């Protein structure tokens, strides 16, 4: 893979290799402390971020490399009207690899067409977010011991949530996975993503519900998401839909003992704070895995591992 724009840019063999390397890096980070010496990562973030940007930067520091970049379009020449393609052609003179986040669907792909260094899509609008997916796969693999044979519930804003689009695509390739999509009617999974599930061999298809209690007892993984306020066209709809699902201890009473509760974060209201003490809540473990999987990805894409 030259660029990582979509989770399907990675074969399942490449994913296995990245996850294995990430495990080794987590077990013995010192062994990798000089792997990217004198290499530079540029983080170009045209949209808000806490975890994705900081985990990319922390990952590069852990590998002994350097980081340049900006956080917020207002701090770059985008504010003067520069195109994404001109920005990346400029950054190519300063860096060896680029992680880019942008509010427009397809921005990372447009960027990749103009440069000769690897581009990583760190989120393009309501489309895809492949490195969150690597984080999620590492979490599921570590905590459930497998990536197939699982019933995965995804709940919340499945229309605009790019993390679920990428995770569905990636998980649809593993045998025996069954998807359960739980959302208000207005925030259902887009058709192109559902078609991927149907097209991919191995998975057992999907079911759709509007209420969590209709399916809670079946789930091995519950992936909660935030209603994506910034992608709504009017505030009224957002206010009406934002609290459609608030996961609390009462709602969890039918869930399996070994179900895991995931969330890409940031959380707003969709998981009550009381759930954080439930041993099934693993969203802060996801954050930790995210740094190591990005270390592995950077090393592989730079050709040093
Ligand atoms: C997600 C994103 O930016 O898509 N956050 C993340 O990268 N961990 C999810 C979200 O913003 O709701």
CSV table of N, CA and C in Angstrom, one decimal, residues 123-234:
chain,number,residue,atom,x,y,z
A,123,UNK,N,-9.2,10.9,8.6
A,123,UNK,CA,-10.6,11.3,8.7
A,123,UNK,C,-11.0,12.2,7.6
A,124,UNK,N,-11.9,11.8,6.7
A,124,UNK,CA,-12.3,12.8,5.7
A,124,UNK,C,-13.8,12.9,5.7
A,125,UNK,N,-14.3,14.0,6.3
A,125,UNK,CA,-15.7,14.3,6.5
A,125,UNK,C,-16.4,13.1,7.1
A,126,UNK,N,-17.6,12.8,6.5
A,126,UNK,CA,-18.4,11.7,7.1
A,126,UNK,C,-18.2,10.4,6.3
A,127,UNK,N,-17.0,10.3,5.8
A,127,UNK,CA,-16.6,9.2,4.9
A,127,UNK,C,-15.9,8.0,5.6
A,128,UNK,N,-14.6,8.2,5.7
A,128,UNK,CA,-13.8,7.0,6.2
A,128,UNK,C,-12.8,7.5,7.3
A,129,UNK,N,-12.3,6.6,8.1
A,129,UNK,CA,-11.3,6.9,9.2
A,129,UNK,C,-10.5,5.6,9.4
A,130,UNK,N,-9.7,5.2,8.5
A,130,UNK,CA,-9.0,3.9,8.5
A,130,UNK,C,-8.1,3.7,9.8
A,131,UNK,N,-7.5,4.7,10.3
A,131,UNK,CA,-6.6,4.4,11.4
A,131,UNK,C,-7.4,4.3,12.7
A,132,UNK,N,-8.6,4.8,12.8
A,132,UNK,CA,-9.4,4.5,14.0
A,132,UNK,C,-9.8,3.0,13.9
A,133,UNK,N,-10.0,2.6,12.6
A,133,UNK,CA,-10.4,1.2,12.4
A,133,UNK,C,-9.2,0.2,12.9
A,134,UNK,N,-8.0,0.6,12.5
A,134,UNK,CA,-6.9,-0.2,13.0
A,134,UNK,C,-6.8,-0.3,14.5
A,135,UNK,N,-7.1,0.9,15.1
A,135,UNK,CA,-7.2,0.9,16.6
A,135,UNK,C,-8.3,0.0,17.1
A,136,UNK,N,-9.5,0.0,16.5
A,136,UNK,CA,-10.6,-0.8,16.9
A,136,UNK,C,-10.3,-2.3,16.7
A,137,UNK,N,-9.6,-2.6,15.5
A,137,UNK,CA,-9.3,-4.0,15.3
A,137,UNK,C,-8.3,-4.5,16.3
A,138,UNK,N,-7.3,-3.7,16.7
A,138,UNK,CA,-6.4,-4.1,17.7
A,138,UNK,C,-7.1,-4.3,19.0
A,139,UNK,N,-8.0,-3.5,19.3
A,139,UNK,CA,-8.8,-3.6,20.6
A,139,UNK,C,-9.6,-4.9,20.6
A,140,UNK,N,-10.3,-5.1,19.5
A,140,UNK,CA,-11.2,-6.3,19.5
A,140,UNK,C,-10.3,-7.6,19.5
A,141,UNK,N,-9.2,-7.6,18.8
A,141,UNK,CA,-8.3,-8.7,18.7
A,141,UNK,C,-7.7,-9.0,20.1
A,142,UNK,N,-7.3,-7.9,20.8
A,142,UNK,CA,-6.7,-8.1,22.1
A,142,UNK,C,-7.7,-8.6,23.1
A,143,UNK,N,-8.9,-8.1,23.1
A,143,UNK,CA,-9.9,-8.3,24.2
A,143,UNK,C,-10.9,-9.5,23.9
A,144,UNK,N,-11.1,-9.8,22.6
A,144,UNK,CA,-12.0,-10.9,22.3
A,144,UNK,C,-11.2,-12.1,21.7
A,145,UNK,N,-9.9,-11.9,21.4
A,145,UNK,CA,-9.1,-12.9,20.9
A,145,UNK,C,-9.3,-13.3,19.5
A,146,UNK,N,-10.1,-12.6,18.8
A,146,UNK,CA,-10.4,-12.9,17.4
A,146,UNK,C,-11.1,-11.8,16.7
A,147,UNK,N,-11.0,-11.8,15.3
A,147,UNK,CA,-11.7,-10.7,14.5
A,147,UNK,C,-12.9,-11.3,13.8
A,148,UNK,N,-13.2,-12.6,13.8
A,148,UNK,CA,-14.3,-13.2,13.2
A,148,UNK,C,-15.2,-13.8,14.2
A,149,UNK,N,-16.4,-14.3,13.7
A,149,UNK,CA,-17.3,-15.0,14.5
A,149,UNK,C,-17.9,-14.2,15.6
A,150,UNK,N,-18.1,-12.9,15.4
A,150,UNK,CA,-18.6,-11.9,16.4
A,150,UNK,C,-19.9,-11.3,15.9
A,151,UNK,N,-20.7,-11.0,16.9
A,151,UNK,CA,-21.9,-10.2,16.6
A,151,UNK,C,-21.6,-8.8,17.1
A,152,UNK,N,-21.6,-7.8,16.2
A,152,UNK,CA,-21.1,-6.5,16.4
A,152,UNK,C,-22.3,-5.5,16.3
A,153,UNK,N,-22.6,-4.9,17.4
A,153,UNK,CA,-23.7,-3.9,17.4
A,153,UNK,C,-23.0,-2.5,17.2
A,154,UNK,N,-23.6,-1.7,16.3
A,154,UNK,CA,-23.1,-0.3,16.1
A,154,UNK,C,-24.3,0.6,16.4
A,155,UNK,N,-24.1,1.6,17.2
A,155,UNK,CA,-25.3,2.3,17.7
A,155,UNK,C,-25.0,3.8,17.6
A,156,UNK,N,-26.0,4.6,17.1
A,156,UNK,CA,-25.9,6.0,17.2
A,156,UNK,C,-26.0,6.6,15.8
A,157,UNK,N,-25.0,7.5,15.4
A,157,UNK,CA,-25.1,8.2,14.2
A,157,UNK,C,-24.3,7.3,13.1
A,158,UNK,N,-25.0,6.4,12.5
A,158,UNK,CA,-24.4,5.5,11.6
A,158,UNK,C,-24.3,6.1,10.1
A,159,UNK,N,-25.0,7.3,10.0
A,159,UNK,CA,-25.0,7.9,8.7
A,159,UNK,C,-23.7,8.8,8.5
A,160,UNK,N,-23.4,9.6,9.5
A,160,UNK,CA,-22.3,10.5,9.3
A,160,UNK,C,-21.0,10.0,10.0
A,161,UNK,N,-21.2,8.9,10.8
A,161,UNK,CA,-20.0,8.5,11.6
A,161,UNK,C,-19.0,7.7,10.8
A,162,UNK,N,-17.9,8.4,10.5
A,162,UNK,CA,-16.9,7.8,9.6
A,162,UNK,C,-16.2,6.6,10.2
A,163,UNK,N,-16.1,6.5,11.5
A,163,UNK,CA,-15.4,5.4,12.2
A,163,UNK,C,-16.2,4.1,12.0
A,164,UNK,N,-17.6,4.2,12.0
A,164,UNK,CA,-18.3,3.0,11.8
A,164,UNK,C,-18.3,2.5,10.3
A,165,UNK,N,-18.3,3.5,9.4
A,165,UNK,CA,-18.2,3.1,8.0
A,165,UNK,C,-16.9,2.3,7.8
A,166,UNK,N,-15.8,2.8,8.3
A,166,UNK,CA,-14.5,2.1,8.1
A,166,UNK,C,-14.5,0.7,8.8
A,167,UNK,N,-15.0,0.7,10.0
A,167,UNK,CA,-15.0,-0.5,10.8
A,167,UNK,C,-15.9,-1.6,10.2
A,168,UNK,N,-17.0,-1.2,9.7
A,168,UNK,CA,-17.9,-2.2,9.0
A,168,UNK,C,-17.2,-2.8,7.8
A,169,UNK,N,-16.6,-1.9,7.0
A,169,UNK,CA,-15.9,-2.4,5.8
A,169,UNK,C,-14.8,-3.4,6.2
A,170,UNK,N,-14.0,-3.0,7.2
A,170,UNK,CA,-12.9,-3.9,7.6
A,170,UNK,C,-13.4,-5.2,8.1
A,171,UNK,N,-14.4,-5.2,9.0
A,171,UNK,CA,-14.9,-6.4,9.7
A,171,UNK,C,-15.7,-7.3,8.8
A,172,UNK,N,-16.2,-6.7,7.7
A,172,UNK,CA,-17.1,-7.5,6.8
A,172,UNK,C,-16.3,-8.6,6.1
A,173,UNK,N,-14.9,-8.5,6.1
A,173,UNK,CA,-14.1,-9.5,5.4
A,173,UNK,C,-13.8,-10.7,6.3
A,174,UNK,N,-14.1,-10.6,7.6
A,174,UNK,CA,-13.7,-11.8,8.5
A,174,UNK,C,-14.9,-12.7,8.6
A,175,UNK,N,-14.6,-14.0,8.6
A,175,UNK,CA,-15.7,-15.0,8.5
A,175,UNK,C,-16.6,-15.0,9.8
A,176,UNK,N,-17.9,-15.1,9.6
A,176,UNK,CA,-18.8,-15.4,10.7
A,176,UNK,C,-19.2,-14.1,11.4
A,177,UNK,N,-18.8,-12.9,11.0
A,177,UNK,CA,-19.3,-11.7,11.7
A,177,UNK,C,-20.7,-11.4,11.2
A,178,UNK,N,-21.4,-10.9,12.3
A,178,UNK,CA,-22.8,-10.5,12.0
A,178,UNK,C,-22.9,-9.1,12.5
A,179,UNK,N,-23.5,-8.2,11.7
A,179,UNK,CA,-23.7,-6.8,12.1
A,179,UNK,C,-25.1,-6.5,12.6
A,180,UNK,N,-25.2,-5.6,13.6
A,180,UNK,CA,-26.5,-5.1,14.0
A,180,UNK,C,-26.4,-3.6,14.1
A,181,UNK,N,-27.1,-3.0,13.2
A,181,UNK,CA,-27.1,-1.5,13.2
A,181,UNK,C,-28.3,-0.9,13.9
A,182,UNK,N,-28.0,-0.1,15.0
A,182,UNK,CA,-29.0,0.5,15.8
A,182,UNK,C,-28.9,2.0,15.6
A,183,UNK,N,-29.9,2.6,15.0
A,183,UNK,CA,-29.9,4.0,14.8
A,183,UNK,C,-31.3,4.6,14.6
A,184,UNK,N,-31.5,5.9,14.8
A,184,UNK,CA,-32.8,6.5,14.4
A,184,UNK,C,-32.9,6.3,12.9
A,185,UNK,N,-34.2,6.4,12.3
A,185,UNK,CA,-34.4,6.2,10.9
A,185,UNK,C,-33.5,7.1,10.1
A,186,UNK,N,-33.4,8.4,10.6
A,186,UNK,CA,-32.7,9.4,9.8
A,186,UNK,C,-31.2,9.2,9.8
A,187,UNK,N,-30.6,8.3,10.7
A,187,UNK,CA,-29.2,8.2,10.8
A,187,UNK,C,-28.7,6.8,10.5
A,188,UNK,N,-29.3,6.2,9.5
A,188,UNK,CA,-29.0,4.8,9.1
A,188,UNK,C,-27.7,4.7,8.4
A,189,UNK,N,-27.0,3.6,8.4
A,189,UNK,CA,-25.8,3.3,7.6
A,189,UNK,C,-26.1,3.6,6.1
A,190,UNK,N,-25.2,4.4,5.4
A,190,UNK,CA,-25.4,4.6,4.0
A,190,UNK,C,-25.4,3.3,3.2
A,191,UNK,N,-26.0,3.4,2.1
A,191,UNK,CA,-26.2,2.2,1.2
A,191,UNK,C,-24.8,1.7,0.7
A,192,UNK,N,-23.9,2.6,0.4
A,192,UNK,CA,-22.6,2.0,-0.2
A,192,UNK,C,-21.9,1.2,0.9
A,193,UNK,N,-22.1,1.5,2.1
A,193,UNK,CA,-21.4,0.7,3.2
A,193,UNK,C,-22.1,-0.7,3.3
A,194,UNK,N,-23.4,-0.6,3.3
A,194,UNK,CA,-24.2,-1.9,3.5
A,194,UNK,C,-23.9,-2.8,2.3
A,195,UNK,N,-23.8,-2.2,1.1
A,195,UNK,CA,-23.5,-3.0,-0.1
A,195,UNK,C,-22.1,-3.8,0.1
A,196,UNK,N,-21.2,-3.1,0.7
A,196,UNK,CA,-19.9,-3.8,1.0
A,196,UNK,C,-20.1,-5.0,1.8
A,197,UNK,N,-21.0,-4.9,2.8
A,197,UNK,CA,-21.2,-6.1,3.7
A,197,UNK,C,-21.8,-7.2,2.9
A,198,UNK,N,-22.7,-6.9,2.0
A,198,UNK,CA,-23.4,-7.9,1.2
A,198,UNK,C,-22.5,-8.5,0.2
A,199,UNK,N,-21.5,-7.7,-0.3
A,199,UNK,CA,-20.6,-8.1,-1.4
A,199,UNK,C,-19.5,-9.0,-0.8
A,200,UNK,N,-19.1,-8.8,0.4
A,200,UNK,CA,-18.0,-9.5,1.0
A,200,UNK,C,-18.4,-10.9,1.4
A,201,UNK,N,-17.6,-11.9,1.1
A,201,UNK,CA,-17.9,-13.3,1.5
A,201,UNK,C,-17.6,-13.4,3.0
A,202,UNK,N,-18.1,-14.4,3.5
A,202,UNK,CA,-17.7,-14.7,4.9
A,202,UNK,C,-18.6,-14.2,6.0
A,203,UNK,N,-19.0,-12.9,5.9
A,203,UNK,CA,-19.8,-12.4,7.0
A,203,UNK,C,-21.2,-12.9,6.9
A,204,UNK,N,-22.0,-12.7,8.0
A,204,UNK,CA,-23.3,-13.3,8.0
A,204,UNK,C,-24.4,-12.2,7.8
A,205,UNK,N,-24.0,-11.1,7.2
A,205,UNK,CA,-25.0,-10.0,6.9
A,205,UNK,C,-25.3,-9.1,8.1
A,206,UNK,N,-26.4,-8.3,7.9
A,206,UNK,CA,-26.7,-7.4,9.0
A,206,UNK,C,-28.2,-7.3,9.2
A,207,UNK,N,-28.5,-6.8,10.4
A,207,UNK,CA,-29.9,-6.5,10.8
A,207,UNK,C,-30.0,-5.0,11.3
A,208,UNK,N,-31.1,-4.4,11.2
A,208,UNK,CA,-31.3,-3.0,11.6
A,208,UNK,C,-32.4,-2.9,12.6
A,209,UNK,N,-32.1,-2.1,13.7
A,209,UNK,CA,-33.1,-1.8,14.7
A,209,UNK,C,-33.1,-0.3,15.1
A,210,UNK,N,-34.2,0.1,15.7
A,210,UNK,CA,-34.2,1.5,16.2
A,210,UNK,C,-34.0,1.5,17.7
A,211,UNK,N,-34.1,0.4,18.4
A,211,UNK,CA,-33.9,0.4,19.8
A,211,UNK,C,-32.9,-0.6,20.2
A,212,UNK,N,-32.1,-0.1,21.2
A,212,UNK,CA,-31.0,-1.0,21.7
A,212,UNK,C,-31.5,-2.2,22.4
A,213,UNK,N,-32.6,-2.1,23.1
A,213,UNK,CA,-33.0,-3.3,23.9
A,213,UNK,C,-33.5,-4.4,23.0
A,214,UNK,N,-33.7,-4.1,21.7
A,214,UNK,CA,-34.2,-5.2,20.8
A,214,UNK,C,-33.1,-6.2,20.5
A,215,UNK,N,-31.8,-5.8,20.9
A,215,UNK,CA,-30.7,-6.6,20.4
A,215,UNK,C,-29.6,-6.8,21.5
A,216,UNK,N,-29.6,-6.0,22.5
A,216,UNK,CA,-28.5,-6.0,23.5
A,216,UNK,C,-28.0,-7.4,23.9
A,217,UNK,N,-28.9,-8.3,24.1
A,217,UNK,CA,-28.5,-9.6,24.6
A,217,UNK,C,-27.6,-10.4,23.6
A,218,UNK,N,-27.7,-10.1,22.3
A,218,UNK,CA,-27.0,-10.8,21.3
A,218,UNK,C,-25.6,-10.4,21.1
A,219,UNK,N,-25.2,-9.3,21.6
A,219,UNK,CA,-24.0,-8.6,21.1
A,219,UNK,C,-22.7,-9.1,21.8
A,220,UNK,N,-21.6,-9.3,21.0
A,220,UNK,CA,-20.3,-9.5,21.6
A,220,UNK,C,-19.5,-8.2,21.7
A,221,UNK,N,-19.8,-7.3,20.8
A,221,UNK,CA,-19.2,-5.9,20.8
A,221,UNK,C,-20.3,-4.9,20.7
A,222,UNK,N,-20.3,-3.9,21.5
A,222,UNK,CA,-21.3,-2.8,21.3
A,222,UNK,C,-20.4,-1.5,21.0
A,223,UNK,N,-20.6,-1.0,19.8
A,223,UNK,CA,-19.7,0.2,19.4
A,223,UNK,C,-20.7,1.4,19.4
A,224,UNK,N,-20.5,2.3,20.4
A,224,UNK,CA,-21.3,3.5,20.5
A,224,UNK,C,-20.7,4.6,19.7
A,225,UNK,N,-21.5,5.5,19.2
A,225,UNK,CA,-21.0,6.7,18.5
A,225,UNK,C,-21.7,8.0,18.9
A,226,UNK,N,-21.0,9.0,18.7
A,226,UNK,CA,-21.5,10.4,18.9
A,226,UNK,C,-22.4,10.8,17.7
A,227,UNK,N,-23.5,11.6,18.0
A,227,UNK,CA,-24.2,12.2,16.9
A,227,UNK,C,-23.3,13.3,16.4
A,228,UNK,N,-23.0,13.3,15.1
A,228,UNK,CA,-22.0,14.2,14.5
A,228,UNK,C,-22.6,15.5,14.2
A,229,UNK,N,-22.7,16.4,15.2
A,229,UNK,CA,-23.3,17.7,15.1
A,229,UNK,C,-22.8,18.5,13.9
A,230,UNK,N,-21.5,18.4,13.7
A,230,UNK,CA,-20.9,19.2,12.6
A,230,UNK,C,-21.3,18.8,11.2
A,231,UNK,N,-21.9,17.7,11.1
A,231,UNK,CA,-22.3,17.3,9.7
A,231,UNK,C,-23.8,17.5,9.4
A,232,UNK,N,-24.5,18.0,10.4
A,232,UNK,CA,-26.0,18.3,10.2
A,232,UNK,C,-26.2,19.6,9.5
A,233,UNK,N,-27.3,19.6,8.7
A,233,UNK,CA,-27.6,20.8,8.0
A,233,UNK,C,-28.4,21.8,8.8
A,234,UNK,N,-29.2,21.2,9.8
A,234,UNK,CA,-29.9,22.2,10.6
A,234,UNK,C,-29.9,21.7,12.1
